[in-house]
Short mmCIF file of C-alpha atoms in Angstrom, two decimals:
data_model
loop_
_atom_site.label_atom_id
_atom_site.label_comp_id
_atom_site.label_asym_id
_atom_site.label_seq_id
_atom_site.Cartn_x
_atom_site.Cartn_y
_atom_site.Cartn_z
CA UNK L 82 219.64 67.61 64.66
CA UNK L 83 216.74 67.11 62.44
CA UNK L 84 214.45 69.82 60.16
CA UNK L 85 211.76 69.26 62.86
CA UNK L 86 210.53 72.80 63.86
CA UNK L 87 209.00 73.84 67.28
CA UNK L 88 205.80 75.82 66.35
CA UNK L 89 202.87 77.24 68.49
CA UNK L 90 199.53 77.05 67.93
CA UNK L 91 197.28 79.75 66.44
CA UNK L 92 193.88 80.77 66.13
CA UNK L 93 194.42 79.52 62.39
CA UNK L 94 196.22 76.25 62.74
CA UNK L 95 193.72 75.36 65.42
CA UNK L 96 191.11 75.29 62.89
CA UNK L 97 192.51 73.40 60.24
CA UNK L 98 193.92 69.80 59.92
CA UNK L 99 195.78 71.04 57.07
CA UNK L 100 197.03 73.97 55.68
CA UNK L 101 195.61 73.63 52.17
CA UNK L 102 192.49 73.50 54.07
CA UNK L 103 192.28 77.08 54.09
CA UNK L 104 191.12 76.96 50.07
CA UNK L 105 188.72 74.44 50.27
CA UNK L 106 185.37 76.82 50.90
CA UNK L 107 186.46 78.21 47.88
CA UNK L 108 186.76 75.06 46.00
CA UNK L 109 183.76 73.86 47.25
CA UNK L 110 181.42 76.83 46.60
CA UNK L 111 182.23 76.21 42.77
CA UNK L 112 183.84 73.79 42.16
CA UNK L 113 186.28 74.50 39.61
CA UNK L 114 187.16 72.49 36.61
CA UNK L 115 191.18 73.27 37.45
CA UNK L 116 193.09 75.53 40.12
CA UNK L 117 195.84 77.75 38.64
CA UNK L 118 198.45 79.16 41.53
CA UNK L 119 199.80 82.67 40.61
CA UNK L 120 203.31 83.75 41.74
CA UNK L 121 205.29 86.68 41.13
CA UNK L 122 208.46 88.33 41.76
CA UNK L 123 210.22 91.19 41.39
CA UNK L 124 212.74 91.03 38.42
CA UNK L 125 215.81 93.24 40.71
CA UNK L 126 218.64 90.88 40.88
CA UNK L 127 219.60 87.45 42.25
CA UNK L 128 216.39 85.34 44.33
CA UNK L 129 216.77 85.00 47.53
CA UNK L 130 215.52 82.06 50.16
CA UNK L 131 212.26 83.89 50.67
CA UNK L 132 211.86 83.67 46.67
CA UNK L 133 212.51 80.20 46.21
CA UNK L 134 210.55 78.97 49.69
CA UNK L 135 207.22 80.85 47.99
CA UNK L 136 207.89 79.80 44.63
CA UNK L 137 208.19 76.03 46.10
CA UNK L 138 205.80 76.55 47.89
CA UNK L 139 203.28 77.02 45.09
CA UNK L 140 204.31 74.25 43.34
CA UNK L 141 203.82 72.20 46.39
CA UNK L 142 200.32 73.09 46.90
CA UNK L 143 199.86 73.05 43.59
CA UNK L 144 200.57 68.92 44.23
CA UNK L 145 198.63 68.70 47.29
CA UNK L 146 195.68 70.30 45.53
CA UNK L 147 195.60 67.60 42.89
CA UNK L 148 195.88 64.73 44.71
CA UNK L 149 193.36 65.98 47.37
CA UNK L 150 190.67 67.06 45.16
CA UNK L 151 191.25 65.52 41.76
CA UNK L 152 191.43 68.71 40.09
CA UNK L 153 194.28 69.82 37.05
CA UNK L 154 197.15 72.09 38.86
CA UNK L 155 199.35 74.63 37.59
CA UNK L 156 201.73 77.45 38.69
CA UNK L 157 201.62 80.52 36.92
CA UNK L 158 205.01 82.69 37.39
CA UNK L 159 204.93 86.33 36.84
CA UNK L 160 208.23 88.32 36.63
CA UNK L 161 207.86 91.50 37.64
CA UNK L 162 210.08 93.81 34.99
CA UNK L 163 208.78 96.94 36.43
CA UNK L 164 210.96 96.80 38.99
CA UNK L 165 213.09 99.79 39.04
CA UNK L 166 216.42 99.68 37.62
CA UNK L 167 217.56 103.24 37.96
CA UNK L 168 216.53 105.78 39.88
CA UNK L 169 217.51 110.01 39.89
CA UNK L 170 215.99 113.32 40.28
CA UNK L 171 215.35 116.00 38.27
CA UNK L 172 217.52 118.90 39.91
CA UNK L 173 215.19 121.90 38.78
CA UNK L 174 211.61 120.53 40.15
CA UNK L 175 213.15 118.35 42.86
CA UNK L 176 210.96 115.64 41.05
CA UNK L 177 212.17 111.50 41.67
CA UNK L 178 212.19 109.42 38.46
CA UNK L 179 212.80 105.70 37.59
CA UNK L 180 213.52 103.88 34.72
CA UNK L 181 212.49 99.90 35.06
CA UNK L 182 214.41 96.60 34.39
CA UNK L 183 211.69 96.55 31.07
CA UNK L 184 212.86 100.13 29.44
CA UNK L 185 216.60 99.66 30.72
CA UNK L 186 217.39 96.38 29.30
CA UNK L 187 214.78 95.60 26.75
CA UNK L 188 212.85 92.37 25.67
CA UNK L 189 215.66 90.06 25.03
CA UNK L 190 218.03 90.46 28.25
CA UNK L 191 214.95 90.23 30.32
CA UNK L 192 214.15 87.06 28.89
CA UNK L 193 217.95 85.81 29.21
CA UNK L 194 217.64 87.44 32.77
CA UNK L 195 214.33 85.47 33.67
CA UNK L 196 215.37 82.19 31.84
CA UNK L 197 219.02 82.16 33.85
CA UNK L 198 217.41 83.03 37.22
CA UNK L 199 214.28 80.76 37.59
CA UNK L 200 213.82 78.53 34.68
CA UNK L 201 215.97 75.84 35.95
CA UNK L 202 214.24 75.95 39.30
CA UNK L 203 210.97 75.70 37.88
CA UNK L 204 211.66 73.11 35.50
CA UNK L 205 213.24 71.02 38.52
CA UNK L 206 209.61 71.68 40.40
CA UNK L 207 207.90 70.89 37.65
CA UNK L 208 209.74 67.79 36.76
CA UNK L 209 209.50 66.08 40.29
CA UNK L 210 206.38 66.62 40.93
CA UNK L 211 204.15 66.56 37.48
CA UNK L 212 202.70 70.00 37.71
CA UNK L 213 203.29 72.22 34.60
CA UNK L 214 204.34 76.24 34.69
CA UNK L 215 203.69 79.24 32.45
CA UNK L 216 206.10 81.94 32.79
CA UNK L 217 205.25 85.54 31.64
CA UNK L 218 206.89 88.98 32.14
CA UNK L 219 205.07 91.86 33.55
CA UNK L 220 205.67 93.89 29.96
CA UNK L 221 204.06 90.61 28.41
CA UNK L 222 201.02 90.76 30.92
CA UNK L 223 200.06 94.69 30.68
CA UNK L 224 200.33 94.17 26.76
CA UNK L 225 197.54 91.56 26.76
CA UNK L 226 194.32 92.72 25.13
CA UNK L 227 192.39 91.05 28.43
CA UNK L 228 194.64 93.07 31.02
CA UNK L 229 194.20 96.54 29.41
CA UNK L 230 190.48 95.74 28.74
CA UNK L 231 190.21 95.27 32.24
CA UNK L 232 192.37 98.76 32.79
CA UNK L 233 190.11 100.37 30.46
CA UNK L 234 187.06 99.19 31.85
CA UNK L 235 188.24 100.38 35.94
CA UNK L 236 188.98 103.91 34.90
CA UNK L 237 185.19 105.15 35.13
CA UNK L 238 185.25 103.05 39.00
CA UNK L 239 188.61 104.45 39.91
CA UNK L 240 187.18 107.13 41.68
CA UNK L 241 185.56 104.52 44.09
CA UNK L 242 188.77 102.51 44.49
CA UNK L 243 191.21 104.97 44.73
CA UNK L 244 191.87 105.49 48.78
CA UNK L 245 192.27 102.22 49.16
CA UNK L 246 194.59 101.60 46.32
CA UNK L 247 196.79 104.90 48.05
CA UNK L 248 195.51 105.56 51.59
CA UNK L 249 198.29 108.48 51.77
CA UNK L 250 197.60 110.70 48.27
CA UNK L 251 194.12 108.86 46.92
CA UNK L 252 196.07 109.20 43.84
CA UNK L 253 196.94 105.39 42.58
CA UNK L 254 200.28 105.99 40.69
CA UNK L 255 200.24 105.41 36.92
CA UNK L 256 203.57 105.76 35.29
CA UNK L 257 203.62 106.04 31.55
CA UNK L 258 207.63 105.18 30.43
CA UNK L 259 208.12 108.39 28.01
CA UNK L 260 207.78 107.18 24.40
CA UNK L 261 210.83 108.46 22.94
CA UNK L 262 213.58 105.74 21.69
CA UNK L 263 216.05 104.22 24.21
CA UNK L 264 214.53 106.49 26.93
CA UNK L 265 211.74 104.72 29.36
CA UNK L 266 211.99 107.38 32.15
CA UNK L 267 208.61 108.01 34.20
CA UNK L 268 207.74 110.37 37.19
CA UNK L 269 207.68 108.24 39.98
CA UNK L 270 205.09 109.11 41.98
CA UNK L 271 203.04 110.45 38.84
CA UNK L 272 202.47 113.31 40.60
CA UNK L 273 201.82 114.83 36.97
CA UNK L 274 200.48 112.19 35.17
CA UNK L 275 196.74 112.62 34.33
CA UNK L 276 194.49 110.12 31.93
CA UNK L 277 190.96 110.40 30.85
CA UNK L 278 188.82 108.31 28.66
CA UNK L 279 188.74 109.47 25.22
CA UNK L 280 186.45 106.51 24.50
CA UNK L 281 185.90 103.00 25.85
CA UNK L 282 188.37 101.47 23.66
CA UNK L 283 191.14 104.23 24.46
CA UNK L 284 192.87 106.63 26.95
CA UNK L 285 194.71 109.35 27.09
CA UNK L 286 197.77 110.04 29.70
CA UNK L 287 199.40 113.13 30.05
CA UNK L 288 203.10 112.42 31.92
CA UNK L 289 206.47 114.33 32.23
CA UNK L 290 209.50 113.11 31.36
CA UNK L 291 212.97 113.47 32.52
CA UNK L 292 214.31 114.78 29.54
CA UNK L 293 211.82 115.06 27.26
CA UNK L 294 209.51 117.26 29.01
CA UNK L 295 205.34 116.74 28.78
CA UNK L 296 204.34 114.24 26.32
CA UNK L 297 201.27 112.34 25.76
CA UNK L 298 200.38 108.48 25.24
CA UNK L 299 197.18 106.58 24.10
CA UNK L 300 196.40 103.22 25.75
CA UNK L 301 193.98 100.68 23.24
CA UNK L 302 192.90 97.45 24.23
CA UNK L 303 195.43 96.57 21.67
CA UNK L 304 198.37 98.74 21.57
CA UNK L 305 199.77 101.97 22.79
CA UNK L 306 201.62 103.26 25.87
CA UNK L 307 203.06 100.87 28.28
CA UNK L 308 200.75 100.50 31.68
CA UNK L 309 203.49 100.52 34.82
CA UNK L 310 200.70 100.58 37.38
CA UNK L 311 202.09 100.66 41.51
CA UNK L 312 201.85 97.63 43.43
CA UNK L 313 198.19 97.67 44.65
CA UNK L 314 196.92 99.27 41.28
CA UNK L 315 198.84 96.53 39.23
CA UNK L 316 197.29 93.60 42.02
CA UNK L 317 194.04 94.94 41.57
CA UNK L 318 193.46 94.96 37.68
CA UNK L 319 195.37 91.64 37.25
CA UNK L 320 192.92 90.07 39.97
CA UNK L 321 190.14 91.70 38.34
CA UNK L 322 191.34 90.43 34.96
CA UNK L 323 190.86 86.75 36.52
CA UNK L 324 187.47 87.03 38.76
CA UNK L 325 185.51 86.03 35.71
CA UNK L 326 183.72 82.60 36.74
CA UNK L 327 185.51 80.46 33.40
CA UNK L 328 185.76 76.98 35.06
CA UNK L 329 189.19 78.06 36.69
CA UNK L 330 189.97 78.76 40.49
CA UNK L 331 193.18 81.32 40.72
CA UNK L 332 195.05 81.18 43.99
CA UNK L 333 197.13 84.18 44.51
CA UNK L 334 200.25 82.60 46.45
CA UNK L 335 202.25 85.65 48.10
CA UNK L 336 204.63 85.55 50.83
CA UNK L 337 203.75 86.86 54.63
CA UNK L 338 204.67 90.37 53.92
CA UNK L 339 201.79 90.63 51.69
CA UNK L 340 198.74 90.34 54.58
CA UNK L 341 198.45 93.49 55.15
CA UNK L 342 198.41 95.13 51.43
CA UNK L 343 195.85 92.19 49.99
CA UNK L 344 193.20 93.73 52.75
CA UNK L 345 193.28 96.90 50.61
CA UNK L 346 193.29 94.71 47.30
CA UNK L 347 190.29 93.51 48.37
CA UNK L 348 188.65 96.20 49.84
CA UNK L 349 189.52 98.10 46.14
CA UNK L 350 187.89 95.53 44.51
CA UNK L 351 184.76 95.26 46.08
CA UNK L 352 184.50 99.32 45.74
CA UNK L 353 184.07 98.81 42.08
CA UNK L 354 181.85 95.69 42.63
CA UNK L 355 183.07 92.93 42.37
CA UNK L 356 181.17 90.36 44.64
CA UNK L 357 183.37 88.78 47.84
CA UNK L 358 182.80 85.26 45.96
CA UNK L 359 184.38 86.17 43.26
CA UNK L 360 187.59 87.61 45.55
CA UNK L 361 190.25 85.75 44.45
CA UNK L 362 191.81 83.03 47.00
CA UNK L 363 195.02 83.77 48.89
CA UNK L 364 197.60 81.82 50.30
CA UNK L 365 200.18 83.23 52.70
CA UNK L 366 203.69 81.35 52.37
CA UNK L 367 205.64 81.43 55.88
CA UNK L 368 207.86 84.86 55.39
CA UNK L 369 211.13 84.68 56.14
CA UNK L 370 212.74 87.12 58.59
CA UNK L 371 216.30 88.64 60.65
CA UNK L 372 216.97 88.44 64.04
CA UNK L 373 214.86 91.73 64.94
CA UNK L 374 211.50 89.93 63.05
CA UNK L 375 212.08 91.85 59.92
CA UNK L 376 211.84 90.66 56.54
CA UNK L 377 214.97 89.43 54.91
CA UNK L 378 215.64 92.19 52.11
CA UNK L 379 218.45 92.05 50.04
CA UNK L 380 218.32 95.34 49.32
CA UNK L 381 218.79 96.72 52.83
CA UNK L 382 221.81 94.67 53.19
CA UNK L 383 223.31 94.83 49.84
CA UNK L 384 222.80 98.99 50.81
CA UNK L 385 224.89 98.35 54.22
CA UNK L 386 221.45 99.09 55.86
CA UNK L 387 221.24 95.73 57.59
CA UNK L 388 223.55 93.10 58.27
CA UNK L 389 223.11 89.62 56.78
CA UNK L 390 221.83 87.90 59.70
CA UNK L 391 224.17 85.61 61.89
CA UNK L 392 224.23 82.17 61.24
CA UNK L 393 222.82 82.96 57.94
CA UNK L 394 225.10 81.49 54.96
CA UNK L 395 225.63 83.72 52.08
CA UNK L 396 223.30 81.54 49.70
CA UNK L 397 220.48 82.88 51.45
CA UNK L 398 220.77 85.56 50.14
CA UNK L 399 221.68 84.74 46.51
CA UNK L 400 220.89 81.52 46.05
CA UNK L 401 222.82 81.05 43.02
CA UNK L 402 225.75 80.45 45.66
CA UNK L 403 224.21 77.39 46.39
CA UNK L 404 226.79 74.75 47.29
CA UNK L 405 225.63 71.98 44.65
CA UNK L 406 223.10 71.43 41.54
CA UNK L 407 219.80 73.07 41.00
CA UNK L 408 218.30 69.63 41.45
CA UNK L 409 219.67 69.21 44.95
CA UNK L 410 218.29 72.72 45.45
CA UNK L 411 214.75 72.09 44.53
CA UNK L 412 215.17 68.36 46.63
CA UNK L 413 216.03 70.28 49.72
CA UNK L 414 213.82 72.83 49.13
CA UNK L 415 210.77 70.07 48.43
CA UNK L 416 211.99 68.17 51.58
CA UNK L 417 211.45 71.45 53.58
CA UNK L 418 208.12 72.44 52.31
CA UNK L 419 206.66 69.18 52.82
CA UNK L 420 207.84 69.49 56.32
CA UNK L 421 206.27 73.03 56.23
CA UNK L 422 203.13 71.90 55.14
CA UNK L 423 203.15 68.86 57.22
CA UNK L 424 201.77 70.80 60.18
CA UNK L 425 199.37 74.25 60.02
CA UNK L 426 201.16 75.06 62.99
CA UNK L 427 204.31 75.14 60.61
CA UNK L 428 203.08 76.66 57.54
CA UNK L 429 201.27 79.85 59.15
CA UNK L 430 204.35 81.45 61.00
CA UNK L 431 208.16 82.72 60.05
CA UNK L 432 211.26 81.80 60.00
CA UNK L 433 214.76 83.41 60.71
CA UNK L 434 217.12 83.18 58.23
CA UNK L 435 219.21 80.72 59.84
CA UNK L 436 216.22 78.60 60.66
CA UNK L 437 215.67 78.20 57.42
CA UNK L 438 219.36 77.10 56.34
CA UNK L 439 219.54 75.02 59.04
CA UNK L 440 216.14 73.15 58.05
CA UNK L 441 217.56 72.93 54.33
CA UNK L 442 220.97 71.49 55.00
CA UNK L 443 220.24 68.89 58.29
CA UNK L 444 218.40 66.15 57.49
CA UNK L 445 214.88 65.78 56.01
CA UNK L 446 212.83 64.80 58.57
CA UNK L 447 208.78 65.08 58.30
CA UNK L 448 206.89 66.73 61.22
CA UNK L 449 204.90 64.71 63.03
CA UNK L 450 200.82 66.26 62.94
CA UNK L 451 199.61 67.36 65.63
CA UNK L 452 196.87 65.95 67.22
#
């Protein structure tokens, strides 16, 4: 038994010799004086496989990049502390509310949190093969004077963004945590949040809280309310916070799951002008899936939702419970990506969950090309 995987041939794969082949228009259309690879990841308990496969995935590329093209690599990690920790509903409007890992735990146990679940594994990446990492929290990011600039500067354009950002409502969620000490609760689904420009270095937002009632928050380039913007909303001002031409080539590296959502990204972003070259580049990591071709989620199983998938061993799905050190981990997991991106034909598909502990526990094997 070898790590050799069977894979068809696509419309994709058929095109390329390789699969970092799919970012060199970009690089070649302007040429960049270094490529930075952005990953991120919710912040909602132990990774699983389909964490660790895109996170070693980046650094990977981020290898394959340099040596190909000569360029300075690096991976960029974000941890996504907006995740919600806690969830409940107010019993007199029927309204849903969350409180995220950021309010809940607070600055310090999210950096513990962060440091004890990925920092080894990145430091192992890093370490074998030469390609340095920035990590930053989600409460870090939307506190940057450049992110909330950008915020700032998208509210005016919002209107022409806003159906792609929410297809459903046309209203992009913006929750404001309430203000008041050891709190943090926001409306979900905003449904009564407003904002308005007061000037262009500052905003308004009206929310509700949980317990506190109305209450109202003032966003600065500088300071103010914290900005926990929904998925697309969030993807959209942090890729329009990096489309400025400044010698460096961003390469958003997502898993599968993520095709469908960055057509809207895009789309958003072009409805507030910004031109398709300056789009940022994608990369789609194989996604991981169960026997029925869904994506492994923790969450549905850990909810007795879905069943872990057979043949699937339990570090899948925490892979803390991995049966050795963290620098066999990241060895197995760099013998399986370069078998990954050995072929297109194995890069641009899934996986089941067993296929993918079986590939990490036989024997490292390299794929032969195809023709």
């Amino acid at each position: 038994m070898t790590t050799h995987p069977v894979s068809p041939n696509t419309v994709l794969a058929n095109a390329l010799h390789h699969a970092e082949d799919v970012l060199t228009p970009r690089i070649l259309a302007t040429p960049p004086e270094r490529v930075v690879l952005a990953v991120g990841t919710q912040i909602n308990g132990a990774p699983h496989i389909g964490t660790s496969l895109v996170q070693s995935l980046a650094f990977a590329m981020a290898a394959r990049l340099r040596d190909r093209f000569g360029l300075p690599t690096e991976v960029h990690f974000s941890a996504l502390d907006n995740a919600p920790y806690e969830l409940s509903t107010d019993p007199t409007t029927g309204h849903r509310y969350q409180r995220a890992y950021a309010q809940a735990l607070g600055d310090q146990t999210l950096r513990d949190l962060v440091s004890a679940l990925y920092q080894p594994l990145f430091t192992a990446l890093s370490r074998r093969l030469g390609i340095p990492f920035r990590v930053e929290t989600y409460t870090q990011q939307q506190a940057g004077e450049h992110f909330r600039r950008t915020w700032l500067r998208l509210l005016p354009r919002l209107d022409a963004a806003r159906w792609w950002l929410a297809p459903s409502t046309g209203t992009p969620h913006l929750r404001i945590p309430c203000p008041h000490p050891g709190c943090g609760w926001a409306e979900k689904y905003a449904e009564r949040t407003h904002v308005h420009l007061t000037d262009r270095e500052a905003a308004q937002v009206a929310a509700v809280c949980l317990h506190h009632g109305p209450c109202l928050s003032t966003v600065t380039p500088t300071g103010g309310a914290y900005l926990d913007l929904a998925t697309l909303y969030r993807n959209m001002v942090k890729e329009l916070a990096l489309s400025s031409p400044q010698g460096t080539l961003h390469v958003m590296v997502k898993g599968g799951d993520w095709v469908f959502g960055s057509h809207l990204v895009d789309e958003a972003l072009q409805a507030v002008g910004l031109p398709r070259g300056q789009l940022p580049a994608r990369l789609f990591c194989p996604q991981v899936v169960t026997g029925t071709g869904a994506k492994l989620s923790k969450s549905l199983i850990h909810e007795g939702r879905a069943p872990l998938p057979a043949g699937a061993a339990d570090w899948l799905l925490d892979t803390r419970q991995w049966p050795g050190t963290i620098t066999d981990y990241a060895e197995q997991l760099l013998a399986m990506t370069d078998t990954l991106l050995s072929d297109p034909r194995h890069f641009f598909r899934a996986y089941s969950a067993a296929e993918i502990g079986r590939m990490m526990t036989a024997p490292a094997t390299r794929s032969v090309p195809a023709p």
